[in-house]
Tab-separated table of C-alpha atoms in Angstrom:
chain	number	residue	atom	x	y	z
A	83	MET	CA	32.760	176.312	33.761
A	84	ARG	CA	33.007	178.585	36.804
A	85	ARG	CA	30.064	180.568	35.462
A	86	ALA	CA	28.089	177.379	34.826
A	87	LEU	CA	28.719	176.334	38.445
A	88	ALA	CA	27.454	179.691	39.723
A	89	GLU	CA	24.402	179.375	37.457
A	90	ALA	CA	23.748	175.866	38.845
A	91	GLU	CA	23.514	177.323	42.350
A	92	LEU	CA	20.401	179.215	41.233
A	93	ALA	CA	18.714	175.874	40.484
A	94	ALA	CA	19.464	174.525	43.960
A	95	ALA	CA	17.964	177.712	45.431
A	96	HIS	CA	14.513	176.676	44.146
A	97	GLY	CA	14.873	172.971	44.918
A	98	ASP	CA	16.055	171.847	41.492
A	99	VAL	CA	19.073	169.583	40.996
A	100	PRO	CA	21.984	172.031	40.513
A	101	VAL	CA	22.942	171.884	36.853
A	102	GLY	CA	24.079	174.988	35.017
A	103	ALA	CA	24.828	175.560	31.339
A	104	LEU	CA	25.978	178.285	29.013
A	105	VAL	CA	26.489	178.749	25.304
A	106	VAL	CA	29.470	180.626	23.917
A	107	HIS	CA	29.620	182.079	20.395
A	108	ASP	CA	32.586	184.162	19.156
A	109	ALA	CA	34.049	184.254	22.692
A	110	GLU	CA	30.804	185.752	23.988
A	111	VAL	CA	28.251	184.149	26.326
A	112	VAL	CA	24.952	184.193	24.393
A	113	ALA	CA	22.949	182.031	26.817
A	114	LEU	CA	23.053	181.128	30.488
A	115	ALA	CA	20.532	178.726	32.053
A	116	HIS	CA	19.936	176.364	34.943
A	117	ASN	CA	17.699	173.379	35.577
A	118	ARG	CA	14.106	174.527	36.209
A	119	ARG	CA	12.176	171.235	36.101
A	120	GLU	CA	10.648	171.652	39.555
A	121	ALA	CA	10.332	175.434	39.409
A	122	ASP	CA	8.515	175.391	36.058
A	123	ARG	CA	6.935	171.908	36.421
A	124	ASP	CA	8.329	171.241	32.968
A	125	PRO	CA	9.927	167.828	32.256
A	126	THR	CA	12.001	169.325	29.426
A	127	ALA	CA	13.387	172.300	31.400
A	128	HIS	CA	16.934	170.978	31.750
A	129	ALA	CA	19.728	173.570	31.756
A	130	GLU	CA	21.016	172.467	28.329
A	131	VAL	CA	17.641	172.669	26.537
A	132	LEU	CA	16.941	176.091	28.042
A	133	ALA	CA	20.427	177.313	27.082
A	134	LEU	CA	20.046	176.050	23.492
A	135	ARG	CA	16.684	177.795	23.146
A	136	THR	CA	18.056	181.051	24.541
A	137	ALA	CA	21.114	180.882	22.274
A	138	ALA	CA	18.939	180.228	19.204
A	139	ARG	CA	16.793	183.229	20.109
A	140	ALA	CA	19.887	185.406	20.637
A	141	LEU	CA	21.422	184.410	17.297
A	142	GLY	CA	18.135	184.305	15.366
A	143	ARG	CA	18.716	180.801	13.997
A	144	TRP	CA	18.184	177.196	15.106
A	145	ARG	CA	21.531	176.032	13.698
A	146	LEU	CA	24.090	176.724	16.398
A	147	ASP	CA	27.250	176.067	14.407
A	148	GLY	CA	30.142	178.110	15.749
A	149	CYS	CA	28.883	177.569	19.316
A	150	THR	CA	30.109	175.635	22.353
A	151	LEU	CA	27.828	174.506	25.186
A	152	TYR	CA	29.336	174.201	28.675
A	153	VAL	CA	27.418	172.235	31.322
A	154	THR	CA	28.266	171.058	34.822
A	155	LEU	CA	26.883	167.505	34.355
A	156	GLU	CA	27.034	164.978	31.513
A	157	PRO	CA	23.887	165.522	29.387
A	158	CYS	CA	21.004	163.013	29.427
A	159	VAL	CA	19.473	161.416	26.295
A	160	MET	CA	17.080	164.318	25.646
A	161	CYS	CA	19.790	166.969	26.005
A	162	ALA	CA	22.370	165.059	23.967
A	163	GLY	CA	19.746	164.637	21.235
A	164	ALA	CA	18.994	168.372	21.384
A	165	LEU	CA	22.720	169.200	20.977
A	166	VAL	CA	22.849	167.082	17.807
A	167	LEU	CA	19.652	168.683	16.445
A	168	ALA	CA	21.095	172.146	17.108
A	169	ARG	CA	24.207	171.236	15.053
A	170	ILE	CA	26.367	172.707	17.801
A	171	ASP	CA	30.156	172.437	17.324
A	172	ARG	CA	31.333	171.508	20.761
A	173	LEU	CA	30.227	170.262	24.183
A	174	VAL	CA	32.281	170.744	27.351
A	175	PHE	CA	31.015	169.073	30.520
A	176	GLY	CA	32.074	168.634	34.140
A	177	ALA	CA	30.852	165.637	36.157
A	178	ASP	CA	30.094	162.245	34.618
A	179	ASP	CA	26.582	160.835	35.054
A	180	PRO	CA	27.072	157.050	35.180
A	181	LYS	CA	23.313	156.363	35.582
A	182	ALA	CA	21.758	158.498	32.846
A	183	GLY	CA	24.581	160.141	30.892
A	184	ALA	CA	24.263	160.010	27.121
A	185	VAL	CA	27.771	161.241	26.296
A	186	GLY	CA	29.813	158.154	27.105
A	187	ALA	CA	27.985	156.559	30.065
A	188	VAL	CA	24.740	154.830	28.963
A	189	TYR	CA	24.907	156.125	25.360
A	190	ASP	CA	27.266	158.222	23.267
A	191	ILE	CA	24.805	160.250	21.210
A	192	PRO	CA	27.060	163.182	20.131
A	193	ARG	CA	29.586	160.878	18.483
A	194	ASP	CA	27.197	158.369	16.910
A	195	PRO	CA	28.073	158.052	13.186
A	196	TRP	CA	24.432	157.033	12.448
A	197	LEU	CA	23.077	160.460	13.350
A	198	ASN	CA	23.359	163.391	10.938
A	199	HIS	CA	25.700	165.546	13.039
A	200	ARG	CA	28.641	164.865	15.324
A	201	LEU	CA	30.261	167.199	17.813
A	202	GLU	CA	33.547	167.561	19.599
A	203	VAL	CA	33.348	166.555	23.253
A	204	VAL	CA	35.563	167.622	26.163
A	205	ARG	CA	34.753	165.966	29.486
A	206	GLY	CA	35.933	166.295	33.070
A	207	VAL	CA	36.425	170.079	33.143
A	208	GLU	CA	36.197	171.215	36.802
A	209	ALA	CA	34.730	167.748	37.388
A	210	GLU	CA	35.496	167.708	41.102
A	211	ALA	CA	33.795	171.037	41.773
A	212	CYS	CA	30.767	169.923	39.723
A	213	GLU	CA	30.516	166.601	41.591
A	214	ARG	CA	30.922	168.343	44.936
A	215	GLN	CA	28.046	170.690	44.154
A	216	LEU	CA	25.728	167.806	43.216
A	217	ARG	CA	26.739	165.701	46.230
A	218	ALA	CA	26.139	168.635	48.598
A	219	PHE	CA	22.648	169.127	47.157
A	220	PHE	CA	21.650	165.479	47.560
A	221	ALA	CA	23.254	165.189	51.016
A	222	GLU	CA	21.134	168.110	52.206
A	223	ARG	CA	17.937	166.522	50.851
A	224	ARG	CA	18.412	163.211	52.652
B	1496	MET	CA	-4.106	160.068	15.146
B	1497	ARG	CA	-6.486	161.853	12.753
B	1498	ARG	CA	-6.195	164.954	14.947
B	1499	ALA	CA	-2.404	164.655	15.013
B	1500	LEU	CA	-2.403	164.505	11.192
B	1501	ALA	CA	-4.550	167.646	10.991
B	1502	GLU	CA	-2.228	169.364	13.479
B	1503	ALA	CA	0.796	168.370	11.359
B	1504	GLU	CA	-0.726	170.210	8.390
B	1505	LEU	CA	-0.291	173.451	10.357
B	1506	ALA	CA	3.478	172.831	10.453
B	1507	ALA	CA	3.664	172.385	6.679
B	1508	ALA	CA	1.773	175.668	6.268
B	1509	HIS	CA	4.779	177.567	7.704
B	1510	GLY	CA	7.437	175.488	5.988
B	1511	ASP	CA	8.122	173.068	8.829
B	1512	VAL	CA	8.270	169.301	8.330
B	1513	PRO	CA	4.681	168.148	9.024
B	1514	VAL	CA	4.729	166.371	12.364
B	1515	GLY	CA	1.812	166.659	14.769
B	1516	ALA	CA	1.400	165.415	18.329
B	1517	LEU	CA	-1.153	165.380	21.096
B	1518	VAL	CA	-1.306	164.261	24.697
B	1519	VAL	CA	-4.375	162.512	26.110
B	1520	HIS	CA	-5.160	162.282	29.832
B	1521	ASP	CA	-8.387	160.694	31.135
B	1522	ALA	CA	-9.767	160.459	27.585
B	1523	GLU	CA	-9.284	164.205	27.150
B	1524	VAL	CA	-6.815	165.993	24.848
B	1525	VAL	CA	-4.694	168.188	27.145
B	1526	ALA	CA	-2.107	169.263	24.543
B	1527	LEU	CA	-1.948	169.615	20.785
B	1528	ALA	CA	1.238	170.760	19.018
B	1529	HIS	CA	3.100	170.704	15.730
B	1530	ASN	CA	6.708	171.069	14.663
B	1531	ARG	CA	7.766	174.730	14.826
B	1532	ARG	CA	11.558	174.508	14.346
B	1533	GLU	CA	11.650	176.827	11.344
B	1534	ALA	CA	8.795	179.076	12.477
B	1535	ASP	CA	10.345	179.672	15.919
B	1536	ARG	CA	13.994	179.166	14.897
B	1537	ASP	CA	14.211	176.804	17.863
B	1538	PRO	CA	16.131	173.511	17.457
B	1539	THR	CA	14.091	171.933	20.285
B	1540	ALA	CA	10.636	172.917	18.978
B	1541	HIS	CA	9.607	169.433	17.817
B	1542	ALA	CA	5.895	168.583	18.094
B	1543	GLU	CA	6.491	166.079	20.921
B	1544	VAL	CA	8.520	168.452	23.140
B	1545	LEU	CA	5.969	171.233	22.653
B	1546	ALA	CA	3.105	168.837	23.430
B	1547	LEU	CA	4.820	167.566	26.597
B	1548	ARG	CA	5.399	171.120	27.807
B	1549	THR	CA	1.791	172.103	27.125
B	1550	ALA	CA	0.472	168.966	28.852
B	1551	ALA	CA	2.663	169.599	31.912
B	1552	ARG	CA	1.358	173.165	32.086
B	1553	ALA	CA	-2.246	171.979	31.728
B	1554	LEU	CA	-1.887	169.362	34.469
B	1555	GLY	CA	0.358	171.469	36.734
B	1556	ARG	CA	3.031	168.780	37.085
B	1557	TRP	CA	6.086	167.545	35.175
B	1558	ARG	CA	5.287	163.859	35.779
B	1559	LEU	CA	2.887	162.860	33.033
B	1560	ASP	CA	1.849	159.463	34.339
B	1561	GLY	CA	-1.647	158.562	33.192
B	1562	CYS	CA	-0.951	160.200	29.816
B	1563	THR	CA	-0.507	158.936	26.249
B	1564	LEU	CA	1.337	160.880	23.549
B	1565	TYR	CA	0.257	160.399	19.927
B	1566	VAL	CA	2.600	161.560	17.156
B	1567	THR	CA	2.577	161.133	13.391
B	1568	LEU	CA	6.307	160.233	13.123
B	1569	GLU	CA	8.632	158.032	15.183
B	1570	PRO	CA	10.300	160.319	17.771
B	1571	CYS	CA	13.971	161.302	17.486
B	1572	VAL	CA	16.559	160.886	20.285
B	1573	MET	CA	15.679	164.201	21.953
B	1574	CYS	CA	11.948	163.530	21.931
B	1575	ALA	CA	12.263	159.914	23.050
B	1576	GLY	CA	14.488	161.106	25.919
B	1577	ALA	CA	11.887	163.746	26.820
B	1578	LEU	CA	9.126	161.095	26.926
B	1579	VAL	CA	11.186	159.054	29.401
B	1580	LEU	CA	11.923	162.138	31.535
B	1581	ALA	CA	8.215	163.000	31.596
B	1582	ARG	CA	7.407	159.481	32.907
B	1583	ILE	CA	4.628	159.234	30.359
B	1584	ASP	CA	2.707	155.904	30.245
B	1585	ARG	CA	2.314	155.341	26.561
B	1586	LEU	CA	3.506	156.420	23.114
B	1587	VAL	CA	1.510	155.826	19.929
B	1588	PHE	CA	3.165	156.773	16.644
B	1589	GLY	CA	2.421	156.598	12.933
B	1590	ALA	CA	5.268	156.481	10.397
B	1591	ASP	CA	8.639	154.892	11.104
B	1592	ASP	CA	11.757	157.076	10.797
B	1593	PRO	CA	14.497	154.682	9.647
B	1594	LYS	CA	17.162	157.437	9.586
B	1595	ALA	CA	16.719	159.138	12.956
B	1596	GLY	CA	14.027	157.245	14.867
B	1597	ALA	CA	14.820	156.479	18.498
B	1598	VAL	CA	11.910	154.117	19.120
B	1599	GLY	CA	13.102	151.030	17.296
B	1600	ALA	CA	15.052	152.393	14.311
B	1601	VAL	CA	18.472	153.806	15.351
B	1602	TYR	CA	17.805	153.441	19.111
B	1603	ASP	CA	15.021	152.130	21.331
B	1604	ILE	CA	15.094	154.683	24.150
B	1605	PRO	CA	11.581	154.166	25.627
B	1606	ARG	CA	12.184	150.468	26.275
B	1607	ASP	CA	15.795	150.646	27.473
B	1608	PRO	CA	16.051	148.818	30.839
B	1609	TRP	CA	19.054	151.019	31.765
B	1610	LEU	CA	16.958	154.171	31.949
B	1611	ASN	CA	14.756	154.907	34.961
B	1612	HIS	CA	11.395	154.718	33.191
B	1613	ARG	CA	9.947	152.581	30.442
B	1614	LEU	CA	6.811	153.149	28.448
B	1615	GLU	CA	4.362	151.146	26.379
B	1616	VAL	CA	4.819	151.691	22.648
B	1617	VAL	CA	2.303	151.217	19.842
B	1618	ARG	CA	3.652	151.835	16.344
B	1619	GLY	CA	2.219	151.948	12.836
B	1620	VAL	CA	-1.117	153.613	13.658
B	1621	GLU	CA	-2.382	155.321	10.470
B	1622	ALA	CA	1.169	154.791	9.236
B	1623	GLU	CA	0.265	155.109	5.548
B	1624	ALA	CA	-1.524	158.432	5.989
B	1625	CYS	CA	1.410	159.754	8.068
B	1626	GLU	CA	3.975	158.644	5.477
B	1627	ARG	CA	1.890	160.089	2.651
B	1628	GLN	CA	1.775	163.476	4.385
B	1629	LEU	CA	5.567	163.551	4.859
B	1630	ARG	CA	6.277	162.373	1.308
B	1631	ALA	CA	3.940	165.029	-0.130
B	1632	PHE	CA	5.759	167.747	1.841
B	1633	PHE	CA	9.224	166.694	0.660
B	1634	ALA	CA	8.058	166.116	-2.948
B	1635	GLU	CA	6.765	169.679	-3.081
B	1636	ARG	CA	10.071	171.086	-1.759
B	1637	ARG	CA	12.190	169.414	-4.419
């Protein structure tokens, strides 16, 4: 999660909300990404989606079983849906997102028995550091 | 929707589930895309996500207000979440997806008052032709 936090700083550097993500496979980091919505003017360029795409490219397959995604903020609906589609094994996240989170806040997509894949979820890892980073970004913008 | 159906055929040609999408802005098609999950080995390469990214590139902005997305199949959780994030005005879709649809079937993401954007939804447009195309694809695979 320390690496995801450092990656998130790169997003803040170009005016994007600081969210960082990485994908680990066989104890190796196969993808590292940060939020680029503003930088790329792409509504889908969240850290998680970019990390999943990079990991799939690195492994040469769209099924990411055997992988864990780490992210500094609770994923939104789009990203949680993407994690399920990628059949990833595990999600580890830092700060909760009470307004738009789809992993326990507004929805709980990764553990919905109606969808065709479920994943293990670990929340609250380095949560304080993740929240601090987000708060600092928004405080500076006001 | 006829153009979305023709676009979906291109997906079937490379072994992907035939789903086609397009984005219209000011009565002009600014993006046209089809499902490329298998072709690109990318779990996020659904027709809708690809169309949103192309439209954002064409218009030079991630906020797609003033746009309508047409798609042959009811969007999944990821795609419905992406439509909300893109602040798109309107979604028009063909066939229902009772197993994984997130626009009335399993979830109703685009009309959820808890999320920060809602969109107009029109369903069932050319539904029979869209269903027929999907059924033909799966029948051939069996």
